[in-house]
Short mmCIF file of C-alpha atoms in Angstrom, two decimals:
data_model
loop_
_atom_site.label_atom_id
_atom_site.label_comp_id
_atom_site.label_asym_id
_atom_site.label_seq_id
_atom_site.Cartn_x
_atom_site.Cartn_y
_atom_site.Cartn_z
CA MET A 571 58.88 118.28 127.93
CA GLY A 572 62.27 116.73 127.37
CA VAL A 573 64.65 118.20 124.82
CA ALA A 574 66.66 115.78 122.71
CA ILE A 575 70.33 116.73 122.48
CA SER A 576 72.18 115.67 119.36
CA ARG A 577 75.88 114.97 119.82
CA ASP A 578 78.37 115.41 116.99
CA PRO A 579 80.26 112.07 116.74
CA SER A 580 83.35 113.93 115.50
CA LEU A 581 83.60 115.73 118.86
CA THR A 582 83.79 112.40 120.69
CA THR A 583 86.49 111.22 118.28
CA THR A 584 88.43 114.46 118.76
CA ASN A 585 88.23 114.17 122.55
CA ASN A 586 89.40 110.56 122.44
CA ASN A 587 92.31 111.56 120.20
CA ASN A 588 93.25 114.36 122.60
CA ILE A 589 93.15 111.96 125.57
CA HIS A 590 95.25 109.42 123.64
CA TYR A 591 97.77 112.10 122.67
CA ALA A 592 98.00 113.38 126.27
CA LYS A 593 98.64 109.85 127.56
CA LYS A 594 101.26 109.25 124.87
CA LEU A 595 102.97 112.56 125.69
CA LYS A 596 102.99 111.65 129.39
CA THR A 597 104.52 108.24 128.63
CA VAL A 598 107.22 109.81 126.45
CA LYS A 599 108.00 112.34 129.20
CA GLN A 600 108.20 109.59 131.83
CA ASN A 601 110.50 107.50 129.60
CA LYS A 602 112.78 110.49 129.06
CA GLU A 603 112.90 111.22 132.79
CA GLN A 604 113.72 107.57 133.53
CA GLU A 605 116.42 107.55 130.83
CA LYS A 606 117.85 110.76 132.28
CA ARG A 607 118.02 109.18 135.75
CA LEU A 608 119.91 106.22 134.31
CA THR A 609 122.41 108.30 132.31
CA SER A 610 122.73 111.40 134.51
CA ARG A 611 123.63 112.32 138.07
CA ILE A 612 123.48 115.61 139.95
CA ILE A 613 126.61 116.58 141.89
CA TYR A 614 126.87 119.92 143.72
CA GLY A 615 123.95 121.22 141.67
CA ARG A 616 125.50 120.37 138.28
CA GLU A 617 124.37 117.59 135.92
CA TYR A 618 126.97 114.98 134.91
CA HIS A 619 126.77 111.80 132.84
CA ALA A 620 126.54 108.45 134.61
CA ILE A 621 127.99 106.24 131.88
CA GLU A 622 130.03 103.52 133.51
CA ASN A 623 133.10 103.09 131.34
CA SER A 624 133.70 106.78 130.56
CA THR A 625 136.11 108.94 132.56
CA TYR A 626 134.73 112.21 131.11
CA MET A 627 134.26 114.51 134.09
CA LEU A 628 132.82 117.74 132.71
CA PRO A 629 129.09 118.49 133.14
CA LYS A 630 126.29 118.09 130.58
CA ASP A 631 124.01 120.96 131.65
CA ASP A 632 123.03 124.32 130.12
CA LYS A 633 125.95 126.11 131.77
CA GLU A 634 128.39 123.70 130.14
CA VAL A 635 126.64 124.05 126.77
CA ASP A 636 127.14 127.83 126.99
CA ARG A 637 130.82 127.31 127.83
CA LEU A 638 131.29 125.01 124.83
CA HIS A 639 129.60 127.54 122.53
CA ASP A 640 131.97 130.25 123.83
CA GLN A 641 134.99 127.99 123.38
CA HIS A 642 133.99 127.29 119.77
CA PHE A 643 133.99 130.96 118.79
CA ILE A 644 137.18 131.78 120.72
CA ILE A 645 139.08 128.93 119.04
CA LYS A 646 137.64 129.89 115.64
CA GLU A 647 138.90 133.44 116.18
CA LEU A 648 142.36 132.18 117.18
CA LEU A 649 142.74 129.71 114.29
CA GLY A 650 140.82 131.63 111.65
CA PHE A 651 138.92 128.59 110.38
CA ASN A 652 136.42 125.83 111.09
CA ILE A 653 137.93 123.60 108.43
CA MET A 654 141.66 123.71 107.62
CA LYS A 655 142.74 125.15 104.28
CA GLU A 656 144.36 122.01 102.87
CA ALA A 657 141.11 120.06 103.29
CA PHE A 658 139.58 122.13 100.47
CA HIS A 659 142.42 121.08 98.15
CA LEU A 660 141.68 117.43 98.83
CA LEU A 661 137.86 117.43 99.07
CA ASP A 662 135.12 119.38 97.28
CA PHE A 663 132.84 120.70 100.03
CA GLN A 664 130.80 122.87 97.67
CA LYS A 665 129.70 120.44 94.98
CA SER A 666 130.38 116.90 96.17
CA ASN A 667 127.90 115.09 98.39
CA LEU A 668 130.45 114.52 101.15
CA ASN A 669 129.66 112.53 104.28
CA ILE A 670 131.06 114.34 107.31
CA LEU A 671 131.26 113.09 110.91
CA ASP A 672 131.88 115.10 114.09
CA VAL A 673 133.05 112.80 116.91
CA CYS A 674 132.14 113.89 120.46
CA CYS A 675 130.12 116.72 118.92
CA GLY A 676 128.71 118.16 122.17
CA PRO A 677 126.09 120.87 121.51
CA ALA A 678 126.93 120.75 117.77
CA THR A 679 128.09 124.35 117.38
CA TRP A 680 130.65 123.39 114.71
CA LEU A 681 128.16 121.10 112.96
CA CYS A 682 125.39 123.70 112.79
CA GLU A 683 127.72 126.26 111.22
CA GLU A 684 129.26 123.90 108.69
CA SER A 685 126.04 122.11 107.67
CA LEU A 686 124.53 125.49 106.78
CA GLU A 687 127.66 126.58 104.92
CA TYR A 688 127.85 123.36 102.85
CA PRO A 689 124.24 122.25 102.20
CA SER A 690 125.25 119.67 99.57
CA CYS A 691 127.13 117.65 102.23
CA GLN A 692 125.61 115.27 104.77
CA PHE A 693 126.65 115.89 108.39
CA THR A 694 126.47 113.48 111.34
CA GLY A 695 127.29 114.16 114.98
CA ILE A 696 127.95 111.49 117.56
CA ASP A 697 128.20 111.88 121.32
CA MET A 698 127.35 109.83 124.40
CA CYS A 699 125.32 112.80 125.74
CA SER A 700 122.57 114.30 123.59
CA LEU A 701 123.36 117.99 124.05
CA TRP A 702 122.63 118.80 120.40
CA PRO A 703 119.57 120.74 119.10
CA GLN A 704 116.55 118.45 119.45
CA VAL A 705 114.06 120.22 117.15
CA ILE A 706 115.45 123.04 115.02
CA ARG A 707 118.46 122.05 112.94
CA PRO A 708 119.52 121.96 109.27
CA ALA A 709 117.95 119.24 107.13
CA ASN A 710 121.37 117.79 106.24
CA LEU A 711 122.38 117.32 109.90
CA HIS A 712 121.73 114.13 111.90
CA PHE A 713 122.85 112.75 115.25
CA THR A 714 123.75 109.44 116.87
CA GLU A 715 123.80 108.95 120.64
CA ALA A 716 126.54 106.40 121.32
CA ASN A 717 129.76 105.92 123.25
CA ILE A 718 132.82 105.85 120.97
CA LEU A 719 134.61 103.65 123.52
CA GLN A 720 132.30 100.88 122.32
CA GLY A 721 133.25 101.61 118.71
CA LEU A 722 131.81 103.97 116.12
CA PRO A 723 128.45 102.50 114.97
CA TYR A 724 129.18 102.99 111.26
CA PRO A 725 130.52 100.69 108.52
CA ASP A 726 134.11 100.88 107.27
CA ASN A 727 134.84 103.67 104.76
CA SER A 728 131.67 105.64 105.59
CA PHE A 729 132.94 109.23 105.79
CA ASP A 730 134.95 111.62 103.62
CA PHE A 731 135.83 113.94 106.52
CA VAL A 732 135.96 113.32 110.29
CA HIS A 733 136.29 116.10 112.86
CA MET A 734 137.10 115.86 116.59
CA ARG A 735 138.16 118.43 119.18
CA PHE A 736 138.33 119.33 122.89
CA VAL A 737 138.43 115.74 124.14
CA VAL A 738 141.70 115.77 126.07
CA LEU A 739 139.81 115.01 129.31
CA ALA A 740 137.51 112.42 127.70
CA PHE A 741 139.84 109.46 127.22
CA LYS A 742 142.46 107.63 129.25
CA SER A 743 145.95 107.41 127.79
CA LYS A 744 145.47 103.73 126.91
CA GLU A 745 142.21 104.45 125.05
CA TRP A 746 143.66 106.80 122.44
CA PRO A 747 144.99 104.10 120.05
CA PHE A 748 141.50 102.55 119.83
CA ILE A 749 139.83 105.95 119.30
CA LEU A 750 142.14 106.83 116.42
CA SER A 751 141.88 103.36 114.88
CA GLU A 752 138.07 103.67 114.86
CA ILE A 753 138.28 107.08 113.18
CA LYS A 754 140.62 105.69 110.55
CA ARG A 755 138.34 102.70 110.01
CA VAL A 756 135.25 104.78 109.18
CA LEU A 757 137.24 107.17 106.94
CA LYS A 758 137.20 106.53 103.21
CA ASP A 759 140.52 106.12 101.41
CA GLY A 760 141.75 109.63 100.68
CA GLY A 761 139.46 111.04 103.36
CA CYS A 762 140.64 113.56 105.96
CA PHE A 763 140.64 113.69 109.74
CA GLN A 764 140.83 117.11 111.44
CA CYS A 765 141.61 117.27 115.15
CA VAL A 766 141.85 120.41 117.28
CA GLU A 767 143.00 120.17 120.88
CA VAL A 768 144.48 122.20 123.71
CA ASP A 769 147.47 121.14 125.78
CA MET A 770 146.12 121.40 129.33
CA ARG A 771 149.61 121.89 130.75
CA ILE A 772 150.14 125.53 131.68
CA ASN A 773 153.20 127.45 130.47
CA ILE A 774 154.31 130.51 132.44
CA THR A 775 156.68 133.25 131.26
CA THR A 776 157.54 134.51 134.76
CA ILE A 777 158.14 132.60 137.98
CA ASP A 778 155.02 132.43 140.13
CA ASN A 779 154.78 129.94 142.99
CA VAL A 780 150.96 129.81 142.98
CA ALA A 781 150.81 129.11 139.24
CA LYS A 782 153.57 126.54 139.55
CA THR A 783 151.80 124.78 142.43
CA TYR A 784 148.57 124.67 140.43
CA MET A 785 150.39 123.19 137.41
CA GLU A 786 151.90 120.42 139.50
CA ALA A 787 148.60 119.69 141.27
CA PHE A 788 146.63 119.51 137.99
CA GLU A 789 149.12 117.20 136.31
CA SER A 790 149.06 114.95 139.39
CA PHE A 791 145.25 114.99 139.26
CA CYS A 792 145.26 113.91 135.60
CA GLU A 793 147.77 111.17 136.31
CA SER A 794 145.57 109.77 139.09
CA TYR A 795 142.73 109.33 136.55
CA GLN A 796 145.07 108.01 133.81
CA LEU A 797 144.47 111.11 131.66
CA ASP A 798 147.18 112.72 129.57
CA PRO A 799 146.88 116.55 129.66
CA SER A 800 149.62 116.83 127.00
CA VAL A 801 147.97 114.62 124.37
CA ALA A 802 147.53 117.58 121.99
CA ALA A 803 151.29 117.94 121.65
CA LYS A 804 151.55 114.22 120.79
CA TYR A 805 148.78 114.11 118.19
CA ASP A 806 151.15 114.25 115.22
CA THR A 807 153.09 111.21 116.43
CA MET A 808 149.91 109.28 117.24
CA LEU A 809 148.45 110.00 113.78
CA VAL A 810 151.60 108.86 112.00
CA ASP A 811 151.77 105.74 114.18
CA ASN A 812 148.19 105.05 113.11
CA GLY A 813 149.23 105.07 109.46
CA MET A 814 147.89 108.51 108.54
CA LYS A 815 149.66 111.27 106.63
CA ILE A 816 149.69 114.78 108.15
CA VAL A 817 148.99 117.34 105.43
CA GLN A 818 148.63 120.48 107.58
CA SER A 819 149.31 121.57 111.14
CA ASN A 820 148.74 124.80 113.07
CA TYR A 821 149.84 125.95 116.50
CA ARG A 822 148.77 128.92 118.59
CA GLU A 823 149.64 130.08 122.09
CA VAL A 824 146.46 130.97 123.97
CA PRO A 825 147.00 133.61 126.68
CA LEU A 826 145.10 133.09 129.92
CA GLY A 827 143.61 136.40 131.01
CA TRP A 828 146.01 138.78 129.28
CA GLY A 829 146.98 139.94 125.77
CA GLY A 830 143.58 141.33 124.77
CA PRO A 831 139.93 140.25 124.49
CA VAL A 832 140.67 136.69 123.33
CA GLY A 833 142.94 136.05 126.32
CA HIS A 834 140.35 137.39 128.74
CA ALA A 835 137.59 135.34 127.08
CA TYR A 836 139.60 132.13 127.17
CA LEU A 837 140.45 132.56 130.85
CA HIS A 838 136.69 132.64 131.52
CA THR A 839 136.32 129.40 129.53
CA PHE A 840 139.27 127.86 131.36
CA GLN A 841 137.70 128.78 134.70
CA GLY A 842 134.52 127.04 133.51
CA ILE A 843 136.53 123.84 133.03
CA LEU A 844 137.89 124.01 136.58
CA GLU A 845 134.40 124.73 137.94
CA GLY A 846 133.04 121.74 136.01
CA LEU A 847 135.78 119.50 137.41
CA ALA A 848 134.99 120.62 140.98
CA PRO A 849 133.67 117.28 142.31
CA TRP A 850 136.93 115.55 141.42
CA LEU A 851 139.42 118.41 141.91
CA LYS A 852 138.04 119.18 145.37
CA LYS A 853 138.56 115.58 146.38
CA SER A 854 142.06 115.53 144.88
CA LEU A 855 143.00 118.76 146.69
CA ASN A 856 141.31 117.77 149.99
CA ILE A 857 138.91 120.73 149.85
CA GLU A 858 135.49 120.23 151.44
CA GLN A 859 133.81 123.64 151.29
CA ASP A 860 132.60 125.20 148.01
CA GLU A 861 133.62 128.62 149.29
CA ASN A 862 137.22 127.51 149.77
CA TYR A 863 137.30 126.01 146.27
CA HIS A 864 136.06 129.25 144.68
CA ILE A 865 138.62 131.23 146.67
CA LEU A 866 141.29 128.89 145.29
CA LEU A 867 140.02 129.39 141.72
CA ASP A 868 140.20 133.18 142.11
CA THR A 869 143.75 132.86 143.48
CA ILE A 870 144.75 130.65 140.52
CA LYS A 871 143.17 133.09 138.02
CA ARG A 872 145.16 136.01 139.41
CA ALA A 873 148.36 133.94 139.35
CA LEU A 874 147.81 132.93 135.71
CA VAL A 875 147.37 136.55 134.65
CA ARG A 876 150.28 137.72 136.81
CA SER A 877 152.62 135.09 135.35
CA ARG A 878 151.39 135.68 131.74
CA ALA A 879 150.45 132.02 131.49
CA PHE A 880 149.36 130.41 128.23
CA ILE A 881 148.38 127.02 126.85
CA GLY A 882 149.18 125.46 123.49
CA LEU A 883 146.46 125.02 120.86
CA TYR A 884 147.14 122.38 118.18
CA ALA A 885 145.31 121.63 114.96
CA PHE A 886 146.16 118.75 112.61
CA LEU A 887 144.75 117.62 109.30
CA ALA A 888 145.62 114.04 108.38
CA GLN A 889 144.73 111.96 105.33
CA LYS A 890 144.01 108.25 105.15
#
């Protein structure tokens, strides 16, 4: 005797929905992988961007994200702030609904801190590489994936405060006037622009031939790619030339591997920069083997400590 089996129609619907969701998830994953192939490239085991008109040479992988997080906290310790003191005299971060933009925001360490500290403000990060938090982030924090060299994708007078830092190796010398003009364009009248940058030229307090040779080689490397390692020291002039008024400036000397915990921590970060630049520095220095490059880095590190080397850290706050 046959037994009739009754099927619950809702189960069929649920199964169909699950199959549809699985297919959709697979399509999204495939699209992301294809997009990654178009915008990324793997060199010596590190992931780099593949955006045609950008000269930015540092990686965009987890190791680089960790380095950028470390750099944020080291620089914050050195300067003693995320936002410069005079900005609070000009703008009300606590009560006003300020629109704040972080240009070349990277993994958004600065943005995550500040958007939590000032919940009444609206924060936006822009970068050509989406290294920022994809799921968990404050409700008042949003991101735009775009290349600033094609212009900031915002209307004139959109932001009360614009922040940018650590981009000395991102732009060619000839590109800086356009970058600053775009920042000024999207700033509201009376708005502020804060820039924090390191001068990549090394200063040494004692004569050391190895350190001196490295300095000359690095400056020659930058020149070959039309980069200006000293742009931080010229920021004040560039801002004034762009019609902005400097209302505060700060300068610190950052020791490389000496002078206490901060110096030791920053040398580690500095080494991370040289490791990230390996594909291009190796070519510039005619080094083929990874082992030889790492030996060179260790030699340079010891020379920087031995010569009590330091770099300049500049911070400027300018008003439109």
